[in-house]
Coordinates of C-alpha atoms and ligand atoms in Angstrom, one line a residue:
M1 CA -0.1 0.1 0.2
R2 CA 1.0 3.6 -0.6
R3 CA 1.0 4.8 3.3
R4 CA 1.4 8.4 1.9
H5 CA -1.6 8.5 0.0
F6 CA -3.5 6.4 2.6
L7 CA -3.0 8.7 5.2
K8 CA -3.9 11.8 3.0
L9 CA -7.4 10.1 2.1
A10 CA -7.9 9.1 5.6
S11 CA -7.8 12.6 6.8
T12 CA -9.7 14.2 3.9
T13 CA -12.3 11.8 3.2
T14 CA -14.7 12.7 5.9
A15 CA -17.3 10.5 4.8
F16 CA -15.2 7.5 5.3
T17 CA -13.7 8.5 8.7
A18 CA -17.3 9.5 9.9
I19 CA -18.5 5.8 9.3
G20 CA -15.3 4.6 10.6
G21 CA -14.4 2.7 7.4
I22 CA -11.0 4.0 6.5
G23 CA -10.1 5.4 9.9
W24 CA -10.8 1.9 11.5
L25 CA -8.9 0.2 8.7
L26 CA -5.9 2.5 8.9
Q27 CA -5.7 1.8 12.6
S28 CA -6.1 -1.8 12.3
C29 CA -3.7 -2.2 9.5
K30 CA -1.1 -0.3 11.3
K31 CA -1.7 -2.3 14.5
D32 CA -1.7 -5.7 12.7
K33 CA 1.5 -4.9 11.0
M34 CA 3.1 -4.2 14.4
D35 CA 1.6 -7.3 16.0
M36 CA 2.8 -9.4 12.9
G37 CA 6.1 -8.5 13.3
K38 CA 6.7 -10.1 16.7
S39 CA 3.9 -12.6 17.1
V40 CA 4.7 -14.9 14.3
S41 CA 8.2 -16.0 15.0
V42 CA 9.2 -19.2 14.0
L43 CA 9.5 -21.9 16.8
E44 CA 12.6 -24.0 17.2
G45 CA 12.0 -27.5 16.6
S46 CA 13.8 -30.5 17.8
F47 CA 14.5 -32.1 14.4
D48 CA 13.8 -35.6 15.1
T49 CA 11.2 -36.7 12.7
P50 CA 12.6 -38.2 9.4
L51 CA 12.0 -36.3 6.3
P52 CA 9.2 -37.9 4.3
I53 CA 9.7 -38.2 0.4
P54 CA 6.6 -37.7 -1.4
A55 CA 5.9 -40.6 -3.9
I56 CA 7.5 -40.2 -7.4
V57 CA 4.5 -40.9 -10.0
K58 CA 3.7 -40.6 -13.7
N59 CA 0.2 -39.8 -14.7
P60 CA -1.5 -40.2 -11.4
S61 CA -5.0 -40.1 -10.3
L62 CA -5.2 -37.3 -7.9
T63 CA -8.3 -36.8 -5.5
A64 CA -8.4 -33.4 -3.5
K65 CA -9.7 -34.6 -0.1
S66 CA -9.9 -33.9 3.5
T67 CA -7.8 -36.3 5.2
T68 CA -5.2 -36.4 8.1
A69 CA -1.6 -36.1 8.5
S70 CA 1.2 -36.1 11.4
I71 CA 2.8 -32.9 10.9
L72 CA 3.7 -31.9 14.4
N73 CA 4.7 -33.8 17.4
G74 CA 3.6 -36.9 16.0
K75 CA -0.1 -35.8 16.5
T76 CA -3.0 -35.9 14.0
T77 CA -4.1 -33.0 12.2
R78 CA -6.8 -32.4 9.7
V79 CA -5.3 -31.4 6.4
F80 CA -6.2 -31.4 2.6
G81 CA -4.2 -33.5 0.3
Y82 CA -4.1 -34.9 -3.2
H83 CA -3.7 -38.4 -1.6
E84 CA -4.2 -40.1 1.5
S85 CA -2.1 -37.3 3.5
I86 CA -0.9 -33.9 3.0
L87 CA 0.5 -32.7 -0.3
G88 CA 0.5 -34.6 -3.3
P89 CA 2.9 -37.0 -5.2
T90 CA 5.8 -35.8 -7.1
I91 CA 4.9 -35.9 -10.7
K92 CA 7.8 -36.7 -12.9
M93 CA 7.8 -36.7 -16.8
M94 CA 10.0 -36.4 -19.5
N95 CA 9.7 -33.6 -22.1
G96 CA 7.5 -34.4 -25.0
E97 CA 5.5 -37.2 -23.1
N98 CA 1.7 -36.7 -22.7
A99 CA 0.4 -36.1 -19.2
N100 CA -3.2 -37.8 -18.5
I101 CA -4.2 -36.8 -14.9
T102 CA -7.6 -37.6 -13.9
F103 CA -8.5 -35.4 -11.1
Q104 CA -11.4 -36.0 -8.5
N105 CA -12.5 -33.0 -6.1
S106 CA -13.7 -35.0 -3.3
L107 CA -13.6 -31.6 -1.0
S108 CA -16.8 -30.2 0.0
E109 CA -15.9 -27.0 -1.8
E110 CA -15.0 -26.1 -5.4
T111 CA -11.2 -26.3 -6.4
N112 CA -9.2 -27.0 -9.6
I113 CA -5.6 -27.7 -10.5
H114 CA -3.0 -25.0 -11.8
W115 CA 0.3 -26.5 -13.2
H116 CA 2.6 -23.7 -12.2
G117 CA 4.9 -23.0 -14.7
L118 CA 3.7 -25.6 -17.4
L119 CA 3.3 -24.2 -20.9
I120 CA 0.1 -25.7 -21.7
P121 CA -3.2 -24.9 -23.3
A122 CA -5.3 -22.3 -21.6
S123 CA -8.3 -24.8 -21.0
M124 CA -5.7 -27.1 -19.1
D125 CA -4.0 -24.3 -16.9
G126 CA -6.4 -24.2 -14.1
H127 CA -7.8 -20.5 -14.7
P128 CA -10.1 -19.4 -12.0
E129 CA -13.1 -19.9 -14.3
N130 CA -12.2 -23.4 -14.9
I131 CA -13.6 -24.8 -11.8
V132 CA -14.2 -28.4 -10.6
Q133 CA -17.2 -28.7 -8.3
A134 CA -17.4 -30.7 -5.2
G135 CA -17.8 -34.1 -6.1
S136 CA -17.0 -33.6 -9.8
S137 CA -14.0 -34.6 -11.6
F138 CA -11.9 -33.4 -14.6
N139 CA -9.3 -34.9 -17.1
F140 CA -6.2 -33.1 -17.7
N141 CA -4.7 -34.0 -20.8
F142 CA -1.6 -32.1 -22.0
Q143 CA 1.8 -32.5 -23.7
I144 CA 4.9 -31.6 -21.9
N145 CA 6.6 -29.2 -24.2
Q146 CA 9.4 -27.3 -22.4
R147 CA 12.9 -28.0 -20.8
A148 CA 13.6 -29.9 -17.7
G149 CA 12.9 -27.9 -14.7
T150 CA 11.1 -28.3 -11.1
Y151 CA 7.3 -27.0 -11.6
W152 CA 4.6 -27.6 -9.2
Y153 CA 0.8 -27.9 -8.9
H154 CA -1.8 -26.2 -6.6
P155 CA -5.5 -25.1 -6.6
H156 CA -6.4 -21.8 -8.3
P157 CA -10.1 -21.1 -7.5
H158 CA -10.2 -17.3 -6.9
G159 CA -10.5 -16.3 -3.4
K160 CA -9.9 -19.8 -2.1
T161 CA -6.5 -20.5 -3.3
S162 CA -4.8 -19.7 -0.1
H163 CA -6.8 -21.4 2.2
Q164 CA -6.4 -24.7 -0.1
V165 CA -2.8 -24.5 -0.4
F166 CA -2.3 -23.9 3.4
M167 CA -4.4 -26.7 3.9
G168 CA -2.0 -29.0 2.1
L169 CA -2.8 -29.1 -1.5
A170 CA 0.3 -28.9 -3.5
G171 CA 2.9 -30.8 -5.2
M172 CA 6.0 -31.0 -7.4
F173 CA 5.9 -31.6 -11.3
I174 CA 9.4 -32.6 -12.2
V175 CA 10.3 -32.4 -16.0
N176 CA 13.4 -34.2 -17.2
D177 CA 15.1 -34.1 -20.7
A178 CA 18.2 -35.6 -22.2
E179 CA 20.3 -32.4 -21.9
E180 CA 19.8 -32.7 -18.1
A181 CA 20.5 -36.3 -18.2
S182 CA 23.8 -35.9 -19.8
L183 CA 25.2 -33.9 -16.7
N184 CA 24.8 -36.8 -14.5
L185 CA 23.5 -34.6 -11.6
P186 CA 22.9 -36.4 -8.5
D187 CA 19.8 -38.6 -8.5
N188 CA 17.7 -41.1 -7.0
D189 CA 18.4 -40.9 -2.9
Y190 CA 20.7 -38.1 -3.7
E191 CA 18.0 -35.9 -5.4
I192 CA 15.8 -34.5 -2.7
P193 CA 12.7 -32.5 -3.1
L194 CA 12.1 -30.0 -0.3
V195 CA 8.7 -28.3 -0.1
I196 CA 9.0 -25.6 2.4
Q197 CA 5.7 -24.1 3.9
D198 CA 5.1 -22.1 7.0
K199 CA 1.6 -23.0 9.0
R200 CA 0.0 -21.5 12.0
I201 CA -1.1 -24.4 13.9
Y202 CA -3.5 -24.0 17.1
S203 CA -2.5 -25.8 20.4
D204 CA -5.0 -28.7 19.6
Y205 CA -2.9 -29.4 16.6
S206 CA -5.5 -28.2 14.1
L207 CA -4.4 -25.9 11.3
N208 CA -5.6 -22.5 11.5
Y209 CA -6.1 -20.4 8.5
S210 CA -7.9 -17.2 9.7
P211 CA -6.1 -14.1 8.4
T212 CA -7.0 -10.7 9.9
S213 CA -7.4 -7.6 7.7
G214 CA -3.7 -6.8 8.5
E215 CA -2.6 -10.3 7.5
V216 CA -4.4 -9.8 4.3
M217 CA -2.3 -6.9 3.7
T218 CA 1.1 -8.4 4.9
G219 CA 0.5 -12.1 4.2
Y220 CA -0.4 -14.9 6.7
F221 CA 2.3 -16.1 8.5
G222 CA 2.9 -19.6 10.7
Q223 CA 5.0 -20.4 13.7
Y224 CA 5.8 -23.8 12.3
V225 CA 7.8 -24.3 9.1
L226 CA 7.2 -27.6 7.4
V227 CA 9.3 -29.3 4.9
N228 CA 7.3 -31.9 2.8
G229 CA 4.4 -31.7 5.2
V230 CA 6.3 -32.2 8.7
Y231 CA 7.6 -29.7 11.0
A232 CA 11.5 -29.6 11.8
P233 CA 12.7 -32.9 9.8
Y234 CA 16.0 -34.5 9.5
S235 CA 17.8 -36.4 6.7
N236 CA 20.8 -38.5 7.0
V237 CA 23.2 -37.9 4.4
A238 CA 26.3 -39.2 2.9
K239 CA 29.5 -37.7 2.4
R240 CA 28.8 -36.4 -1.2
F241 CA 27.0 -33.8 -3.3
Y242 CA 23.3 -33.7 -3.0
R243 CA 21.0 -32.1 -5.4
M244 CA 18.0 -30.4 -3.7
R245 CA 14.9 -29.1 -5.5
V246 CA 13.6 -26.6 -3.1
L247 CA 10.0 -25.2 -3.7
N248 CA 8.8 -22.4 -1.4
G249 CA 5.0 -23.4 -1.1
S250 CA 4.3 -21.0 1.6
T251 CA 1.4 -18.4 1.0
A252 CA 3.5 -15.5 2.1
R253 CA 6.8 -16.4 3.8
I254 CA 10.1 -15.7 2.1
Y255 CA 13.1 -17.9 3.1
N256 CA 16.6 -16.7 2.9
L257 CA 18.0 -20.1 2.5
A258 CA 21.5 -20.8 3.9
L259 CA 23.4 -23.6 5.7
S260 CA 24.1 -23.3 9.3
D261 CA 27.8 -23.2 8.8
S262 CA 27.8 -20.7 6.3
A263 CA 29.3 -23.1 3.9
S264 CA 28.5 -22.1 0.3
F265 CA 26.5 -24.1 -2.1
Y266 CA 25.8 -23.9 -5.8
V267 CA 22.6 -22.7 -7.4
I268 CA 21.9 -24.7 -10.5
G269 CA 18.5 -24.1 -11.6
A270 CA 15.7 -21.7 -11.1
D271 CA 11.9 -21.9 -11.9
G272 CA 12.3 -22.8 -15.5
G273 CA 15.3 -25.1 -15.1
L274 CA 19.1 -25.1 -15.5
L275 CA 21.3 -22.2 -15.5
N276 CA 23.9 -21.4 -18.0
T277 CA 26.6 -22.0 -15.4
S278 CA 26.3 -22.7 -11.5
E279 CA 26.7 -19.8 -9.1
S280 CA 28.3 -20.3 -5.7
V281 CA 26.2 -18.4 -2.9
N282 CA 26.0 -18.4 0.8
S283 CA 22.4 -17.6 1.0
L284 CA 19.4 -17.3 -1.4
L285 CA 16.1 -15.6 -1.3
L286 CA 13.2 -17.6 -2.2
A287 CA 9.7 -16.0 -2.3
P288 CA 6.4 -18.0 -2.3
G289 CA 6.1 -19.7 -5.9
E290 CA 9.6 -19.9 -6.7
R291 CA 11.8 -22.9 -7.0
A292 CA 15.5 -23.3 -6.8
D293 CA 17.7 -26.1 -7.9
I294 CA 20.9 -26.4 -5.6
L295 CA 23.8 -28.6 -5.1
V296 CA 25.1 -29.0 -1.6
N297 CA 28.4 -30.5 -0.8
F298 CA 28.6 -32.8 2.4
S299 CA 31.6 -34.7 1.4
N300 CA 34.2 -32.4 3.5
Y301 CA 32.3 -33.1 6.7
S302 CA 33.3 -35.7 9.4
L303 CA 30.8 -38.4 10.4
G304 CA 28.2 -37.4 12.7
T305 CA 28.4 -33.5 11.7
E306 CA 25.0 -31.7 11.8
I307 CA 24.1 -28.9 9.4
Y308 CA 20.8 -27.1 9.4
L309 CA 19.2 -25.7 6.4
Q310 CA 18.1 -22.3 7.8
S311 CA 16.7 -18.9 6.8
N312 CA 18.8 -16.0 7.3
T313 CA 17.5 -12.5 8.4
F314 CA 17.0 -10.1 5.2
S315 CA 16.1 -6.5 4.8
N316 CA 13.4 -4.8 2.7
G317 CA 10.7 -6.7 4.4
V318 CA 8.0 -4.9 6.6
V319 CA 7.2 -7.8 8.5
Q320 CA 9.5 -10.4 7.4
G321 CA 13.1 -11.2 7.5
T322 CA 13.9 -10.0 10.9
Q323 CA 14.3 -13.5 12.4
S324 CA 16.8 -16.3 11.5
F325 CA 15.6 -19.9 12.1
Q326 CA 16.4 -23.4 11.3
I327 CA 14.3 -25.4 8.7
M328 CA 15.8 -28.9 8.9
K329 CA 18.7 -30.7 9.8
F330 CA 21.1 -32.8 7.8
T331 CA 23.1 -35.3 9.5
V332 CA 26.4 -36.6 7.8
S333 CA 25.9 -40.3 8.5
K334 CA 27.7 -42.6 5.8
S335 CA 31.0 -42.6 4.1
E336 CA 31.0 -42.6 0.4
T337 CA 33.6 -41.8 -2.4
T338 CA 31.4 -41.2 -5.4
P339 CA 33.4 -38.5 -7.2
F340 CA 31.4 -35.6 -8.4
T341 CA 32.3 -32.4 -9.9
V342 CA 30.0 -29.4 -10.6
P343 CA 29.8 -29.1 -14.4
A344 CA 31.4 -26.1 -15.9
T345 CA 28.5 -25.7 -18.0
L346 CA 24.9 -26.7 -17.4
S347 CA 23.1 -25.4 -20.3
V348 CA 22.6 -22.7 -23.1
I349 CA 20.2 -19.8 -22.2
N350 CA 20.2 -17.4 -24.9
P351 CA 19.1 -13.9 -23.6
I352 CA 16.1 -12.6 -25.5
P353 CA 17.1 -9.4 -27.3
Q354 CA 15.3 -6.2 -25.9
T355 CA 15.1 -5.0 -29.6
S356 CA 12.9 -8.0 -30.5
A357 CA 10.3 -6.7 -28.2
S358 CA 7.1 -5.2 -29.9
K359 CA 5.5 -3.6 -26.8
T360 CA 6.5 -2.9 -23.0
R361 CA 3.7 -2.8 -20.4
T362 CA 4.0 -1.4 -17.1
F363 CA 2.1 -2.9 -13.9
D364 CA 1.8 -0.5 -11.1
I365 CA 1.7 -3.1 -8.0
A366 CA 2.2 -0.5 -5.3
G367 CA -1.5 0.4 -5.2
M368 CA -4.5 -0.2 -3.2
D369 CA -8.3 -0.1 -4.1
M370 CA -9.9 2.9 -2.1
G371 CA -13.1 2.3 -3.5
S372 CA -13.6 -1.2 -2.4
M373 CA -12.4 -0.3 0.9
G374 CA -15.0 2.2 1.7
N375 CA -17.6 -0.6 0.7
M376 CA -16.4 -2.8 3.6
G377 CA -19.1 -3.7 6.1
G378 CA -18.2 -6.8 8.1
M379 CA -14.5 -6.5 8.9
G380 CA -11.8 -9.0 9.2
N381 CA -12.7 -12.0 6.5
M382 CA -11.4 -12.3 3.0
G383 CA -14.4 -11.5 1.4
S384 CA -14.8 -8.2 2.7
M385 CA -11.4 -7.3 2.0
A386 CA -11.8 -7.7 -1.7
G387 CA -9.6 -5.2 -3.5
M388 CA -6.9 -4.5 -0.9
H389 CA -4.0 -4.6 -3.2
T390 CA -4.3 -3.9 -6.9
I391 CA -2.5 -4.1 -10.2
N392 CA -2.7 -0.8 -12.3
G393 CA -5.4 0.2 -9.8
K394 CA -7.6 -2.7 -10.6
S395 CA -9.0 -5.8 -8.5
Y396 CA -9.4 -9.1 -10.1
D397 CA -12.5 -9.4 -12.3
I398 CA -12.9 -13.0 -13.6
N399 CA -14.6 -11.7 -16.6
R400 CA -12.4 -8.9 -17.6
I401 CA -9.7 -9.0 -20.1
D402 CA -6.9 -6.7 -18.7
E403 CA -4.3 -7.4 -21.6
E404 CA -4.3 -8.7 -24.7
V405 CA -1.0 -10.2 -26.3
T406 CA -0.3 -11.8 -29.3
A407 CA 1.0 -15.5 -29.7
G408 CA 4.6 -15.7 -30.8
S409 CA 5.3 -12.0 -29.8
T410 CA 7.9 -10.7 -27.5
E411 CA 7.2 -8.3 -24.8
I412 CA 8.8 -6.6 -22.0
W413 CA 6.7 -6.3 -18.6
V414 CA 7.6 -4.1 -15.9
F415 CA 6.6 -4.6 -12.2
D416 CA 6.4 -1.3 -10.6
N417 CA 6.9 -1.5 -6.9
S418 CA 8.9 1.9 -6.5
M419 CA 6.2 3.3 -4.7
G420 CA 5.1 0.4 -2.6
D421 CA 6.2 -0.7 0.9
E422 CA 5.0 -4.3 0.4
I423 CA 6.7 -7.4 -0.8
H424 CA 5.1 -8.9 -4.2
P425 CA 6.4 -12.2 -5.8
M426 CA 4.9 -11.6 -9.3
H427 CA 3.9 -14.5 -11.6
I428 CA 2.8 -15.0 -14.9
H429 CA 0.9 -17.9 -16.1
G430 CA 1.4 -19.8 -19.5
V431 CA 5.0 -18.7 -20.1
Q432 CA 8.6 -18.7 -18.9
F433 CA 10.4 -15.1 -18.8
Q434 CA 13.8 -13.8 -18.4
V435 CA 14.7 -11.2 -15.8
L436 CA 16.2 -8.0 -17.5
D437 CA 17.0 -6.0 -14.4
R438 CA 16.1 -4.5 -11.3
T439 CA 16.3 -0.9 -10.2
G440 CA 15.6 0.5 -6.9
G441 CA 15.9 -1.4 -3.7
R442 CA 18.4 -4.2 -4.1
N443 CA 19.3 -2.9 -7.4
T444 CA 20.6 -6.2 -8.5
L445 CA 19.7 -9.8 -9.7
I446 CA 20.5 -13.0 -7.8
A447 CA 21.5 -16.2 -8.8
T448 CA 18.1 -17.9 -9.8
E449 CA 17.1 -14.8 -11.7
K450 CA 19.7 -15.3 -14.3
G451 CA 17.8 -18.3 -15.7
W452 CA 14.3 -19.0 -16.9
K453 CA 11.8 -17.7 -14.4
D454 CA 7.9 -17.7 -13.9
T455 CA 7.7 -15.8 -10.7
V456 CA 9.8 -12.7 -9.4
L457 CA 10.3 -11.2 -6.1
V458 CA 9.7 -7.3 -6.3
M459 CA 10.4 -5.9 -2.8
P460 CA 9.6 -2.4 -1.9
Q461 CA 11.0 0.3 -3.9
E462 CA 12.0 -2.0 -6.6
K463 CA 11.1 -1.7 -10.4
V464 CA 11.8 -5.1 -12.2
R465 CA 11.6 -5.7 -16.0
V466 CA 11.0 -9.2 -17.6
I467 CA 11.1 -10.2 -21.2
M468 CA 9.2 -13.1 -22.7
T469 CA 8.0 -14.7 -26.0
F470 CA 4.4 -15.8 -25.8
P471 CA 3.8 -19.4 -26.8
Q472 CA 1.0 -20.7 -29.3
N473 CA -1.3 -21.4 -26.4
K474 CA -4.1 -19.2 -27.2
G475 CA -6.6 -18.3 -24.5
K476 CA -6.9 -16.5 -21.2
F477 CA -4.2 -16.8 -18.6
V478 CA -3.5 -14.8 -15.2
L479 CA -0.9 -12.9 -14.0
H480 CA -0.8 -11.9 -10.0
C481 CA 1.0 -11.8 -6.9
H482 CA 2.2 -15.1 -5.3
N483 CA 1.6 -13.9 -1.8
L484 CA -1.5 -15.8 -1.9
E485 CA -3.3 -13.5 0.7
H486 CA -2.7 -10.8 -1.8
E487 CA -3.7 -12.9 -4.9
D488 CA -7.2 -13.9 -3.2
S489 CA -7.8 -10.4 -2.1
G490 CA -7.7 -9.3 -5.8
M491 CA -4.4 -8.7 -7.0
M492 CA -4.5 -10.7 -10.1
L493 CA -5.2 -9.7 -13.8
N494 CA -6.3 -11.8 -16.7
F495 CA -4.5 -11.6 -20.0
K496 CA -5.6 -13.1 -23.2
I497 CA -2.9 -14.7 -25.7
S498 CA -4.5 -14.3 -29.3
Ligands
C2O501 CU1 1.3 -20.8 -8.6 CU2 -1.3 -18.7 -10.5 O1 -0.1 -19.7 -9.4
CU502 CU1 1.2 -20.3 -12.1
CU503 CU1 1.6 -9.1 -3.2

C-alpha cells in the first residue's frame, strides 16, 4: 500500500472516517503490522522426525480430499491432500510425453489444479474460471513441451487458493530431458525435493487459516515451518554431493536459505530449469511460488556433523526477515567416495534481445483499491477485504480481459513497486520469462534470476523488468502476486493470448 496516499485520503475523506471505514482500517492495518512482526516468530524444533519424500509418479490419479496427517509432534491434524496425506505425489515426466491426469474433487468445496510453470493450453491451466465443483472430476490432458525444470501444482479457485494451499494442496511436477540427463547430476536418493511451507497451528494441533485484515495485507504467517509436510525434520546424508529441488510453497513467507555453518552451495537452476553455469552462494532468497535447484556438498564434513538448512535475516521486508531460524537438519552419517564435480557448463540460455520486444507494459503493483475499502462492511474476513492490493489500480474481475498479447510476440513487462512498501512475488501463467534488470531496492539480480523464471520477487522500492515470448497456447491466463493472501484479495489480472 502507499501509506502516504493512504494517510492523506484518511484525513480528507470525512465521509469514510465518519462511518469509521478508512479510519478503522488505518488503525487496524498499522496495529496488525506491528503485531505481525513480533507475534509470528518461527518456533525452534527438535529435528527428530525423518524427512518424508513424496512418492514419484507419472500420470497419477489425483483426488483432492480432506484427510489427516502427522505434521507436528506425532499428533494427528486434519489437512487437505491430493492423496492419503498432506500434499501430493511428485509428478515426474520427460519433455515430449503426454500427461493424462484424472482429477477427482472430493472436497466439500470447489477447487481446480493449476500447473505452475508449465506451458500448456489455457483450457488445462487451471484458470480460476475453470472450476471443478465438489464431487466432480476433470481429466487433464496435455503434452509436456518445455525444458527440464522443477514446476509444481496447486489449486487456483479465486478467493480460495490461499486457504486450500495452506491446508495442504500442493505438489511438485518435475520435467526431465536429455540435456539434463547428460550432466549426470545426483539423482535417486541423492536428489531431494524440499517443499517448504509455514503453517499456523492451534494448540490442539489443528491448522488455523484465519487471516485478519492486517494479515491480508502483509500475508499470513505460521509459527511452524514444515518441509514435505512435517515440522522440523532431519535427513541422514552421505559424504557426497546432493541435489536439492526447493519449492517455497508458503502463502506469504520468504526464506533466505543458507546452511548453518555458512558454507556455500551451488545454485544450478531456477523456476524454468538449469542456468548457464552454476553460481556459488552463501544464501539465497526464495519467495512464495519460486523454486531453486541447488547442489550441496557434504563430502568434507566428518561423520556425525549436523548441518541445518536455515533462513537468514534479510532487509527490505516490513514484517518479514527479522528472524533467522532453522528449517531442517542434515546429519552426515555415511562415508562415500562417489566423485562428482559440478559441471562447468549446465545449459545454454540465449538472452532474448530487448530489440525483439514489440511492446512494453508497465504494471503498477504498489497500489490499493480505495473504492472497495469504503464498501467494507463486516471486518476481518477475506470476502470483505476484496480489492486490498491492486495491479494498475484494478482488483481482479474474472470476466474482464485486462491485457491482450499476440502469440509468438515478445514483450517487456515492468513490475513497478517503486512507490510500494509491501513485498510482491509476481507470477505470470503460461510463459517462462527472463529477468532483464531490477532498479531501486536491491538494484541487482540474484543467482536464480539469471535463468528462466515464472515468478519474480519485487521488494518495496523496486522496479523489475522481464522479457518473454508468448507461446502459441491461445486463450485466457492470469498474472498475479504469489503472496496468496494478496492474490485472493484481488491482486490478479487476466491476460489473453490471441
Ligand atoms: Cu502458482 Cu497462479 O499460481
Ligand atoms: Cu502459475
Ligand atoms: Cu503481493
